[in-house]
Amino acid sequence: MTSGAEAVDAAIKIARKWAFFVKGIRDGSAHILTATACYHGVTLSTVSMASKKAEHFSTYLPNVGSTAPSGTVVRYGEIDDLRKAFTEDGPRIAAFMIEPIQGSAGIVVPPAGYIKEVAELCKEHNVLFIADEIQTGFGRTGTNLCHQHDGVKADLVVLGKALSGGLYPMSGVMGPSRVMDIISPFEIGTTMANNPPGCAAALAALDVLVDEKLADRADRLGKLLLERLRSYDLPYVVEFSGRGLFLAMVIEAKPPKVTGRRIAALLAQRGVLVSSNTAGTRIRICPPLTISEEDLMRGADVVAAVFAEIEDVGDIPGEAVEDGFVTSRT
Ligand SMILES: Cc1ncc(COP(=O)(O)O)c(C=O)c1O
C-alpha cells in the first residue's frame, strides 16, 4: 500500500476475514479492539478506532475501537482492562491492535512486560495480536521492530513511514502465512500500491537498516541524547520518556509562555525540528537514525538554550494552531 492508514485498513480486513473463517465469528460481528489514545491514521476505519474521534464525519466504522462490545474501555498500558475485555467478549474479538509505544499520543511507553502480557492474553483467547509499528518500526526504538524488545511475535505487523526511508509512499502488512493467506491479493491494493519505485526504495532502505545496524545506532545515540538532556537539568521538564531515538520530554506547561508548541516553534526557528502533542505537555524528539553524533549533541544544546529563554521570548510564528474554519462555524 502507499499510506500507513491504508495498511492498517488492510490489517483490519485480514483480521475480520480470519475471524470469520478461522475463529468462526459471525459475519459483521467481529470486533477490532484498540487502546485508548491510540493513533492509527485518519481514514474512516482508522479514525473510527481512535478513542478521541474527530467530529463531522458522520457514521463511523462499527465494531472497532478501544471500547469492547460489553463496554469495557481498554486503557493503554493497563493489562487488567484487556484481560477483562477478553474475558467478557473474547469470542467476539478478532484482533487487538496496539502501538508498542504510542507515538502520536506523545511517545508513551507502557509498563515493563505489558506487550509480553498482551501477546500471551491474545494467544490464550485466540485473538490476533496486531502491532502497529508504523512509527516505532525499522530500528527507531533500538530493535528492528519495537515489540521485539519483549521477545514476542505479533500475528500481524503494520509498517509504513521508514519502510521506504520516509521518502516514498510505501506501506504494508506482514505476518505468517497462517494469517496472511486468508486474504486474496485482489482484496487489498490500489493502483499505486506496490509500485516499482516504492518497492526499490523499500528494498534499499531495508539494506541500509541492516548494513548500517541502524537499530543498534538508535539504541546507542538515544542513550547519549538522554544523558546529555538530563545533564542540563532543564526547567519545566518533569520526565523523559521513550526508547532509542524515539524520545519525549514531558513538561509542566506554564501557559501562555511555556507551552509545548512555543518550545517547538522556537526550536524550529533555530533549526531543530520536534513536535508537541495537542495538550502542549509532551515534546517529541525523533531525529533521523543516520544523524551524526555531533549534530545530535548540537541539537541537544539548542534545546537547552530554548528552555532557558522561552519565558523571555515574545510571539513566535507557529506557536498557536488556528482552527478558524471550525470555530467560526460553531
Ligand atoms: C502508529 C501509526 N499508525 C498509523 C499512522 C498513519 O500513517 P499515515 O499517515 O501514513 O497514513 C501513523 C502516522 O503517524 C502512526 O504513527
mmCIF file of C-alpha atoms and ligand atoms in Angstrom:
data_model
loop_
_atom_site.group_PDB
_atom_site.id
_atom_site.type_symbol
_atom_site.label_atom_id
_atom_site.label_comp_id
_atom_site.label_asym_id
_atom_site.label_seq_id
_atom_site.Cartn_x
_atom_site.Cartn_y
_atom_site.Cartn_z
ATOM 1 C CA MET A 1 0.000 0.000 0.000
ATOM 2 C CA THR A 2 1.029 3.649 -0.061
ATOM 3 C CA SER A 3 -0.039 5.129 3.283
ATOM 4 C CA GLY A 4 0.096 3.860 6.829
ATOM 5 C CA ALA A 5 -3.662 4.212 7.249
ATOM 6 C CA GLU A 6 -4.292 2.040 4.194
ATOM 7 C CA ALA A 7 -2.050 -0.645 5.644
ATOM 8 C CA VAL A 8 -3.934 -0.502 8.957
ATOM 9 C CA ASP A 9 -7.149 -0.786 6.984
ATOM 10 C CA ALA A 10 -5.762 -3.871 5.241
ATOM 11 C CA ALA A 11 -4.827 -5.405 8.613
ATOM 12 C CA ILE A 12 -8.424 -4.900 9.777
ATOM 13 C CA LYS A 13 -9.708 -6.655 6.668
ATOM 14 C CA ILE A 14 -7.327 -9.573 7.130
ATOM 15 C CA ALA A 15 -8.302 -9.883 10.800
ATOM 16 C CA ARG A 16 -12.023 -9.793 10.038
ATOM 17 C CA LYS A 17 -11.770 -12.422 7.347
ATOM 18 C CA TRP A 18 -9.575 -14.551 9.624
ATOM 19 C CA ALA A 19 -12.168 -14.132 12.376
ATOM 20 C CA PHE A 20 -14.920 -15.372 10.073
ATOM 21 C CA PHE A 21 -13.102 -18.386 8.598
ATOM 22 C CA VAL A 22 -10.782 -19.433 11.413
ATOM 23 C CA LYS A 23 -12.382 -18.250 14.616
ATOM 24 C CA GLY A 24 -15.935 -18.657 13.383
ATOM 25 C CA ILE A 25 -17.224 -15.218 14.337
ATOM 26 C CA ARG A 26 -20.452 -14.444 12.559
ATOM 27 C CA ASP A 27 -20.084 -12.027 9.649
ATOM 28 C CA GLY A 28 -20.449 -8.410 10.732
ATOM 29 C CA SER A 29 -19.956 -9.026 14.446
ATOM 30 C CA ALA A 30 -16.163 -9.336 14.806
ATOM 31 C CA HIS A 31 -14.672 -6.514 16.869
ATOM 32 C CA ILE A 32 -11.226 -4.998 16.306
ATOM 33 C CA LEU A 33 -10.103 -3.784 19.715
ATOM 34 C CA THR A 34 -7.638 -0.917 20.195
ATOM 35 C CA ALA A 35 -6.315 1.005 23.208
ATOM 36 C CA THR A 36 -7.238 4.498 24.366
ATOM 37 C CA ALA A 37 -5.247 7.427 22.934
ATOM 38 C CA CYS A 38 -4.104 5.298 20.008
ATOM 39 C CA TYR A 39 -3.375 6.747 16.598
ATOM 40 C CA HIS A 40 -3.663 4.584 13.521
ATOM 41 C CA GLY A 41 -4.381 7.209 10.842
ATOM 42 C CA VAL A 42 -7.228 9.357 9.563
ATOM 43 C CA THR A 43 -9.139 7.285 7.019
ATOM 44 C CA LEU A 44 -12.661 6.266 8.006
ATOM 45 C CA SER A 45 -11.632 2.940 9.530
ATOM 46 C CA THR A 46 -8.579 4.285 11.329
ATOM 47 C CA VAL A 47 -10.193 7.399 12.751
ATOM 48 C CA SER A 48 -13.013 5.171 13.990
ATOM 49 C CA MET A 49 -10.519 3.152 16.030
ATOM 50 C CA ALA A 50 -9.336 6.197 17.991
ATOM 51 C CA SER A 51 -10.803 6.804 21.442
ATOM 52 C CA LYS A 52 -10.960 10.516 20.694
ATOM 53 C CA LYS A 53 -12.774 10.743 17.392
ATOM 54 C CA ALA A 54 -12.623 13.706 15.073
ATOM 55 C CA GLU A 55 -16.114 15.104 14.601
ATOM 56 C CA HIS A 56 -18.123 15.960 11.477
ATOM 57 C CA PHE A 57 -17.545 12.725 9.567
ATOM 58 C CA SER A 58 -20.971 11.196 10.081
ATOM 59 C CA THR A 59 -21.211 7.495 10.860
ATOM 60 C CA TYR A 60 -18.079 5.680 11.926
ATOM 61 C CA LEU A 61 -16.985 2.157 11.133
ATOM 62 C CA PRO A 62 -18.782 -0.139 13.590
ATOM 63 C CA ASN A 63 -17.128 -2.785 15.753
ATOM 64 C CA VAL A 64 -13.763 -1.092 16.080
ATOM 65 C CA GLY A 65 -12.174 0.928 18.862
ATOM 66 C CA SER A 66 -10.960 0.850 22.428
ATOM 67 C CA THR A 67 -14.365 0.048 23.916
ATOM 68 C CA ALA A 68 -15.050 -3.694 23.837
ATOM 69 C CA PRO A 69 -18.562 -4.913 22.881
ATOM 70 C CA SER A 70 -19.701 -5.182 26.533
ATOM 71 C CA GLY A 71 -18.481 -1.691 27.323
ATOM 72 C CA THR A 72 -15.050 -2.231 28.865
ATOM 73 C CA VAL A 73 -12.715 0.585 27.938
ATOM 74 C CA VAL A 74 -9.197 -0.686 27.294
ATOM 75 C CA ARG A 75 -6.736 1.890 28.589
ATOM 76 C CA TYR A 76 -3.279 1.793 27.061
ATOM 77 C CA GLY A 77 -0.797 0.052 29.346
ATOM 78 C CA GLU A 78 -3.492 -1.362 31.685
ATOM 79 C CA ILE A 79 -3.299 -5.128 31.263
ATOM 80 C CA ASP A 80 -6.266 -5.744 33.584
ATOM 81 C CA ASP A 81 -8.539 -3.811 31.198
ATOM 82 C CA LEU A 82 -7.532 -6.073 28.343
ATOM 83 C CA ARG A 83 -7.982 -9.189 30.472
ATOM 84 C CA LYS A 84 -11.497 -8.034 31.423
ATOM 85 C CA ALA A 85 -12.383 -7.222 27.799
ATOM 86 C CA PHE A 86 -11.178 -10.637 26.625
ATOM 87 C CA THR A 87 -12.960 -12.441 29.463
ATOM 88 C CA GLU A 88 -16.235 -10.695 28.674
ATOM 89 C CA ASP A 89 -16.011 -10.550 24.888
ATOM 90 C CA GLY A 90 -13.136 -12.807 23.733
ATOM 91 C CA PRO A 91 -15.309 -14.881 21.362
ATOM 92 C CA ARG A 92 -16.320 -11.688 19.500
ATOM 93 C CA ILE A 93 -12.896 -10.051 19.325
ATOM 94 C CA ALA A 94 -10.941 -10.707 16.139
ATOM 95 C CA ALA A 95 -7.830 -8.712 16.948
ATOM 96 C CA PHE A 96 -6.193 -6.333 19.368
ATOM 97 C CA MET A 97 -4.245 -3.624 17.570
ATOM 98 C CA ILE A 98 -1.680 -1.666 19.503
ATOM 99 C CA GLU A 99 1.310 0.657 19.101
ATOM 100 C CA PRO A 100 4.140 -0.920 21.141
ATOM 101 C CA ILE A 101 4.992 2.654 22.179
ATOM 102 C CA GLN A 102 2.281 5.213 21.491
ATOM 103 C CA GLY A 103 3.738 7.766 19.109
ATOM 104 C CA SER A 104 1.198 10.463 18.376
ATOM 105 C CA ALA A 105 -0.027 10.414 21.988
ATOM 106 C CA GLY A 106 3.416 11.788 22.855
ATOM 107 C CA ILE A 107 5.744 8.771 22.991
ATOM 108 C CA VAL A 108 4.023 6.939 25.797
ATOM 109 C CA VAL A 109 5.824 3.796 26.934
ATOM 110 C CA PRO A 110 3.681 1.077 28.524
ATOM 111 C CA PRO A 111 4.782 -0.560 31.803
ATOM 112 C CA ALA A 112 7.580 -3.148 31.511
ATOM 113 C CA GLY A 113 6.256 -6.541 30.442
ATOM 114 C CA TYR A 114 2.941 -5.146 29.148
ATOM 115 C CA ILE A 115 3.476 -6.090 25.486
ATOM 116 C CA LYS A 116 4.524 -9.606 26.504
ATOM 117 C CA GLU A 117 1.347 -9.987 28.532
ATOM 118 C CA VAL A 118 -0.676 -8.614 25.621
ATOM 119 C CA ALA A 119 0.790 -11.285 23.342
ATOM 120 C CA GLU A 120 0.075 -14.017 25.897
ATOM 121 C CA LEU A 121 -3.511 -12.899 26.507
ATOM 122 C CA CYS A 122 -4.144 -12.701 22.748
ATOM 123 C CA LYS A 123 -2.893 -16.242 22.343
ATOM 124 C CA GLU A 124 -4.951 -17.507 25.255
ATOM 125 C CA HIS A 125 -8.161 -16.005 23.800
ATOM 126 C CA ASN A 126 -7.415 -16.760 20.147
ATOM 127 C CA VAL A 127 -7.292 -13.063 19.313
ATOM 128 C CA LEU A 128 -4.845 -11.759 16.694
ATOM 129 C CA PHE A 129 -2.155 -9.506 18.126
ATOM 130 C CA ILE A 130 -1.578 -6.682 15.637
ATOM 131 C CA ALA A 131 1.440 -4.460 16.228
ATOM 132 C CA ASP A 132 1.173 -1.092 14.527
ATOM 133 C CA GLU A 133 4.881 -0.418 14.001
ATOM 134 C CA ILE A 134 4.360 2.404 11.513
ATOM 135 C CA GLN A 135 6.120 4.830 13.814
ATOM 136 C CA THR A 136 8.173 2.502 16.007
ATOM 137 C CA GLY A 137 9.442 0.118 13.325
ATOM 138 C CA PHE A 138 12.701 -0.066 11.407
ATOM 139 C CA GLY A 139 15.155 0.452 14.212
ATOM 140 C CA ARG A 140 13.645 3.602 15.701
ATOM 141 C CA THR A 141 13.468 2.287 19.280
ATOM 142 C CA GLY A 142 16.676 0.235 19.262
ATOM 143 C CA THR A 143 15.370 -3.031 17.801
ATOM 144 C CA ASN A 144 14.247 -3.640 14.212
ATOM 145 C CA LEU A 145 10.660 -3.787 15.445
ATOM 146 C CA CYS A 146 9.718 -2.320 18.801
ATOM 147 C CA HIS A 147 7.696 -5.288 20.071
ATOM 148 C CA GLN A 148 10.852 -7.421 19.729
ATOM 149 C CA HIS A 149 12.063 -5.750 22.943
ATOM 150 C CA ASP A 150 9.560 -8.011 24.687
ATOM 151 C CA GLY A 151 10.687 -11.170 22.896
ATOM 152 C CA VAL A 152 7.279 -11.787 21.333
ATOM 153 C CA LYS A 153 5.978 -12.125 17.791
ATOM 154 C CA ALA A 154 2.891 -10.317 16.600
ATOM 155 C CA ASP A 155 0.408 -12.089 14.322
ATOM 156 C CA LEU A 156 0.322 -9.069 12.029
ATOM 157 C CA VAL A 157 2.752 -6.154 11.824
ATOM 158 C CA VAL A 158 1.747 -2.914 10.136
ATOM 159 C CA LEU A 159 4.551 -0.925 8.524
ATOM 160 C CA GLY A 160 4.911 2.447 6.822
ATOM 161 C CA LYS A 161 6.962 5.640 7.068
ATOM 162 C CA ALA A 162 10.565 4.364 7.331
ATOM 163 C CA LEU A 163 9.733 1.316 5.202
ATOM 164 C CA SER A 164 10.982 3.392 2.278
ATOM 165 C CA GLY A 165 13.288 5.618 4.283
ATOM 166 C CA GLY A 166 10.376 8.007 4.761
ATOM 167 C CA LEU A 167 10.895 9.285 1.230
ATOM 168 C CA TYR A 168 8.471 7.403 -0.938
ATOM 169 C CA PRO A 169 4.838 6.465 -0.218
ATOM 170 C CA MET A 170 5.056 2.831 0.788
ATOM 171 C CA SER A 171 3.372 0.784 3.490
ATOM 172 C CA GLY A 172 2.467 -2.802 4.146
ATOM 173 C CA VAL A 173 1.242 -5.538 6.442
ATOM 174 C CA MET A 174 3.273 -8.629 7.200
ATOM 175 C CA GLY A 175 2.566 -11.797 9.075
ATOM 176 C CA PRO A 176 2.873 -15.560 8.925
ATOM 177 C CA SER A 177 1.106 -17.386 6.087
ATOM 178 C CA ARG A 178 -1.390 -18.941 8.537
ATOM 179 C CA VAL A 179 -2.884 -15.440 8.788
ATOM 180 C CA MET A 180 -1.845 -13.686 5.579
ATOM 181 C CA ASP A 181 -3.055 -16.411 3.247
ATOM 182 C CA ILE A 182 -6.616 -15.701 4.269
ATOM 183 C CA ILE A 183 -6.701 -12.636 2.030
ATOM 184 C CA SER A 184 -6.554 -12.616 -1.741
ATOM 185 C CA PRO A 185 -4.296 -10.074 -3.457
ATOM 186 C CA PHE A 186 -7.378 -8.759 -5.202
ATOM 187 C CA GLU A 187 -8.991 -7.839 -1.889
ATOM 188 C CA ILE A 188 -6.197 -5.449 -0.957
ATOM 189 C CA GLY A 189 -4.459 -2.984 -3.199
ATOM 190 C CA THR A 190 -4.738 0.231 -5.118
ATOM 191 C CA THR A 191 -3.452 1.465 -8.454
ATOM 192 C CA MET A 192 -0.323 2.899 -6.876
ATOM 193 C CA ALA A 193 0.241 0.091 -4.369
ATOM 194 C CA ASN A 194 3.419 -1.997 -4.634
ATOM 195 C CA ASN A 195 4.731 0.264 -7.392
ATOM 196 C CA PRO A 196 8.281 -0.418 -8.616
ATOM 197 C CA PRO A 197 9.987 2.791 -7.362
ATOM 198 C CA GLY A 198 8.393 2.330 -3.940
ATOM 199 C CA CYS A 199 9.498 -1.290 -3.736
ATOM 200 C CA ALA A 200 13.020 -0.343 -4.871
ATOM 201 C CA ALA A 201 13.167 2.398 -2.215
ATOM 202 C CA ALA A 202 11.938 -0.050 0.437
ATOM 203 C CA LEU A 203 14.495 -2.702 -0.507
ATOM 204 C CA ALA A 204 17.269 -0.106 -0.418
ATOM 205 C CA ALA A 205 16.078 1.230 2.953
ATOM 206 C CA LEU A 206 15.976 -2.295 4.380
ATOM 207 C CA ASP A 207 19.562 -2.862 3.200
ATOM 208 C CA VAL A 208 20.676 0.332 4.937
ATOM 209 C CA LEU A 209 18.808 -0.661 8.104
ATOM 210 C CA VAL A 210 20.710 -3.942 8.262
ATOM 211 C CA ASP A 211 24.094 -2.934 6.799
ATOM 212 C CA GLU A 212 24.426 0.186 8.902
ATOM 213 C CA LYS A 213 22.993 -1.505 12.005
ATOM 214 C CA LEU A 214 20.569 1.372 12.463
ATOM 215 C CA ALA A 215 18.731 -0.252 15.353
ATOM 216 C CA ASP A 216 21.964 -0.507 17.384
ATOM 217 C CA ARG A 217 22.768 3.038 16.369
ATOM 218 C CA ALA A 218 19.365 4.283 17.595
ATOM 219 C CA ASP A 219 19.928 2.483 20.881
ATOM 220 C CA ARG A 220 23.395 3.989 21.396
ATOM 221 C CA LEU A 221 22.549 7.519 20.223
ATOM 222 C CA GLY A 222 19.282 7.521 22.163
ATOM 223 C CA LYS A 223 21.166 6.798 25.384
ATOM 224 C CA LEU A 224 23.706 9.547 24.618
ATOM 225 C CA LEU A 225 20.961 12.049 23.855
ATOM 226 C CA LEU A 226 19.081 11.226 27.017
ATOM 227 C CA GLU A 227 22.248 11.520 29.090
ATOM 228 C CA ARG A 228 23.006 14.915 27.536
ATOM 229 C CA LEU A 229 19.460 16.230 28.004
ATOM 230 C CA ARG A 230 19.385 15.057 31.627
ATOM 231 C CA SER A 231 22.718 16.764 32.298
ATOM 232 C CA TYR A 232 21.197 20.214 31.615
ATOM 233 C CA ASP A 233 18.678 19.853 34.421
ATOM 234 C CA LEU A 234 16.137 21.529 32.137
ATOM 235 C CA PRO A 235 13.462 23.703 33.750
ATOM 236 C CA TYR A 236 9.802 22.604 33.319
ATOM 237 C CA VAL A 237 10.819 19.050 32.337
ATOM 238 C CA VAL A 238 9.253 16.578 34.740
ATOM 239 C CA GLU A 239 10.152 13.361 32.940
ATOM 240 C CA PHE A 240 11.730 11.848 29.851
ATOM 241 C CA SER A 241 10.002 9.021 28.104
ATOM 242 C CA GLY A 242 10.779 6.761 25.150
ATOM 243 C CA ARG A 243 13.371 4.381 23.828
ATOM 244 C CA GLY A 244 16.175 4.630 21.257
ATOM 245 C CA LEU A 245 15.782 7.700 19.071
ATOM 246 C CA PHE A 246 12.108 7.947 19.967
ATOM 247 C CA LEU A 247 12.008 10.256 22.952
ATOM 248 C CA ALA A 248 9.717 12.768 24.595
ATOM 249 C CA MET A 249 10.292 15.470 27.131
ATOM 250 C CA VAL A 250 7.275 15.679 29.397
ATOM 251 C CA ILE A 251 6.889 19.257 30.551
ATOM 252 C CA GLU A 252 4.874 21.088 33.105
ATOM 253 C CA ALA A 253 3.399 23.689 30.777
ATOM 254 C CA LYS A 254 3.002 27.217 32.126
ATOM 255 C CA PRO A 255 0.837 28.966 29.546
ATOM 256 C CA PRO A 256 0.966 31.420 27.930
ATOM 257 C CA LYS A 257 4.774 31.473 27.799
ATOM 258 C CA VAL A 258 5.848 27.896 28.463
ATOM 259 C CA THR A 259 3.931 25.546 26.171
ATOM 260 C CA GLY A 260 4.988 22.630 24.030
ATOM 261 C CA ARG A 261 4.011 24.449 20.876
ATOM 262 C CA ARG A 262 6.019 27.558 21.741
ATOM 263 C CA ILE A 263 9.047 25.441 22.530
ATOM 264 C CA ALA A 264 8.631 23.506 19.265
ATOM 265 C CA ALA A 265 8.177 26.743 17.313
ATOM 266 C CA LEU A 266 11.294 28.368 18.794
ATOM 267 C CA LEU A 267 13.306 25.206 18.197
ATOM 268 C CA ALA A 268 12.146 25.173 14.561
ATOM 269 C CA GLN A 269 13.357 28.762 14.165
ATOM 270 C CA ARG A 270 16.754 27.560 15.321
ATOM 271 C CA GLY A 271 16.865 24.560 13.034
ATOM 272 C CA VAL A 272 15.757 21.772 15.380
ATOM 273 C CA LEU A 273 12.525 20.017 14.418
ATOM 274 C CA VAL A 274 10.464 18.480 17.216
ATOM 275 C CA SER A 275 6.718 18.239 17.695
ATOM 276 C CA SER A 276 4.362 18.836 20.569
ATOM 277 C CA ASN A 277 1.206 16.931 21.445
ATOM 278 C CA THR A 278 -2.019 18.936 21.302
ATOM 279 C CA ALA A 279 -2.076 19.437 25.071
ATOM 280 C CA GLY A 280 1.379 21.003 24.779
ATOM 281 C CA THR A 281 2.815 18.823 27.515
ATOM 282 C CA ARG A 282 4.898 16.287 25.602
ATOM 283 C CA ILE A 283 7.617 17.308 23.167
ATOM 284 C CA ARG A 284 8.658 14.540 20.801
ATOM 285 C CA ILE A 285 12.202 14.167 19.535
ATOM 286 C CA CYS A 286 12.673 11.712 16.662
ATOM 287 C CA PRO A 287 15.905 12.539 14.807
ATOM 288 C CA PRO A 288 16.916 10.592 11.709
ATOM 289 C CA LEU A 289 18.624 7.328 12.645
ATOM 290 C CA THR A 290 21.518 8.384 10.403
ATOM 291 C CA ILE A 291 22.155 11.667 12.271
ATOM 292 C CA SER A 292 25.788 12.250 13.227
ATOM 293 C CA GLU A 293 26.650 12.250 16.910
ATOM 294 C CA GLU A 294 27.928 15.801 16.534
ATOM 295 C CA ASP A 295 24.632 17.093 15.055
ATOM 296 C CA LEU A 296 22.653 15.258 17.716
ATOM 297 C CA MET A 297 24.614 16.903 20.516
ATOM 298 C CA ARG A 298 24.381 20.278 18.786
ATOM 299 C CA GLY A 299 20.610 19.820 18.642
ATOM 300 C CA ALA A 300 20.555 19.000 22.358
ATOM 301 C CA ASP A 301 22.462 22.218 23.103
ATOM 302 C CA VAL A 302 19.862 24.188 21.142
ATOM 303 C CA VAL A 303 17.117 22.515 23.213
ATOM 304 C CA ALA A 304 18.852 23.640 26.408
ATOM 305 C CA ALA A 305 19.152 27.241 25.123
ATOM 306 C CA VAL A 306 15.479 27.338 24.097
ATOM 307 C CA PHE A 307 14.301 26.114 27.510
ATOM 308 C CA ALA A 308 16.435 28.784 29.175
ATOM 309 C CA GLU A 309 14.964 31.576 27.031
ATOM 310 C CA ILE A 310 11.352 30.553 26.382
ATOM 311 C CA GLU A 311 9.818 32.714 29.121
ATOM 312 C CA ASP A 312 11.503 35.869 27.806
ATOM 313 C CA VAL A 313 10.763 35.433 24.112
ATOM 314 C CA GLY A 314 7.751 37.268 22.555
ATOM 315 C CA ASP A 315 5.408 35.927 19.881
ATOM 316 C CA ILE A 316 6.849 33.087 17.812
ATOM 317 C CA PRO A 317 5.447 32.248 14.341
ATOM 318 C CA GLY A 318 3.662 28.904 14.529
ATOM 319 C CA GLU A 319 3.189 28.926 18.308
ATOM 320 C CA ALA A 320 -0.610 28.553 18.014
ATOM 321 C CA VAL A 321 -2.759 26.332 15.825
ATOM 322 C CA GLU A 322 -5.537 28.259 14.139
ATOM 323 C CA ASP A 323 -8.696 26.219 13.802
ATOM 324 C CA GLY A 324 -10.553 29.159 12.247
ATOM 325 C CA PHE A 325 -12.939 27.348 9.935
ATOM 326 C CA VAL A 326 -14.364 25.030 12.537
ATOM 327 C CA THR A 327 -14.565 27.595 15.321
ATOM 328 C CA SER A 328 -16.056 30.300 13.114
ATOM 329 C CA ARG A 329 -18.882 27.989 12.102
ATOM 330 C CA THR A 330 -19.682 26.541 15.517
HETATM 331 C C1 LIG B 1 1.220 4.393 14.695
HETATM 332 C C2 LIG B 1 0.692 4.991 13.434
HETATM 333 N N1 LIG B 1 -0.187 4.299 12.699
HETATM 334 C C3 LIG B 1 -0.667 4.783 11.553
HETATM 335 C C4 LIG B 1 -0.277 6.013 11.074
HETATM 336 C C5 LIG B 1 -0.860 6.536 9.792
HETATM 337 O O1 LIG B 1 0.109 6.585 8.801
HETATM 338 P P1 LIG B 1 -0.133 7.509 7.512
HETATM 339 O O2 LIG B 1 -0.044 8.936 7.986
HETATM 340 O O3 LIG B 1 0.975 7.159 6.568
HETATM 341 O O4 LIG B 1 -1.469 7.196 6.981
HETATM 342 C C6 LIG B 1 0.644 6.765 11.805
HETATM 343 C C7 LIG B 1 1.072 8.087 11.335
HETATM 344 O O5 LIG B 1 1.636 8.883 12.046
HETATM 345 C C8 LIG B 1 1.144 6.242 13.014
HETATM 346 O O6 LIG B 1 2.010 6.912 13.769
#
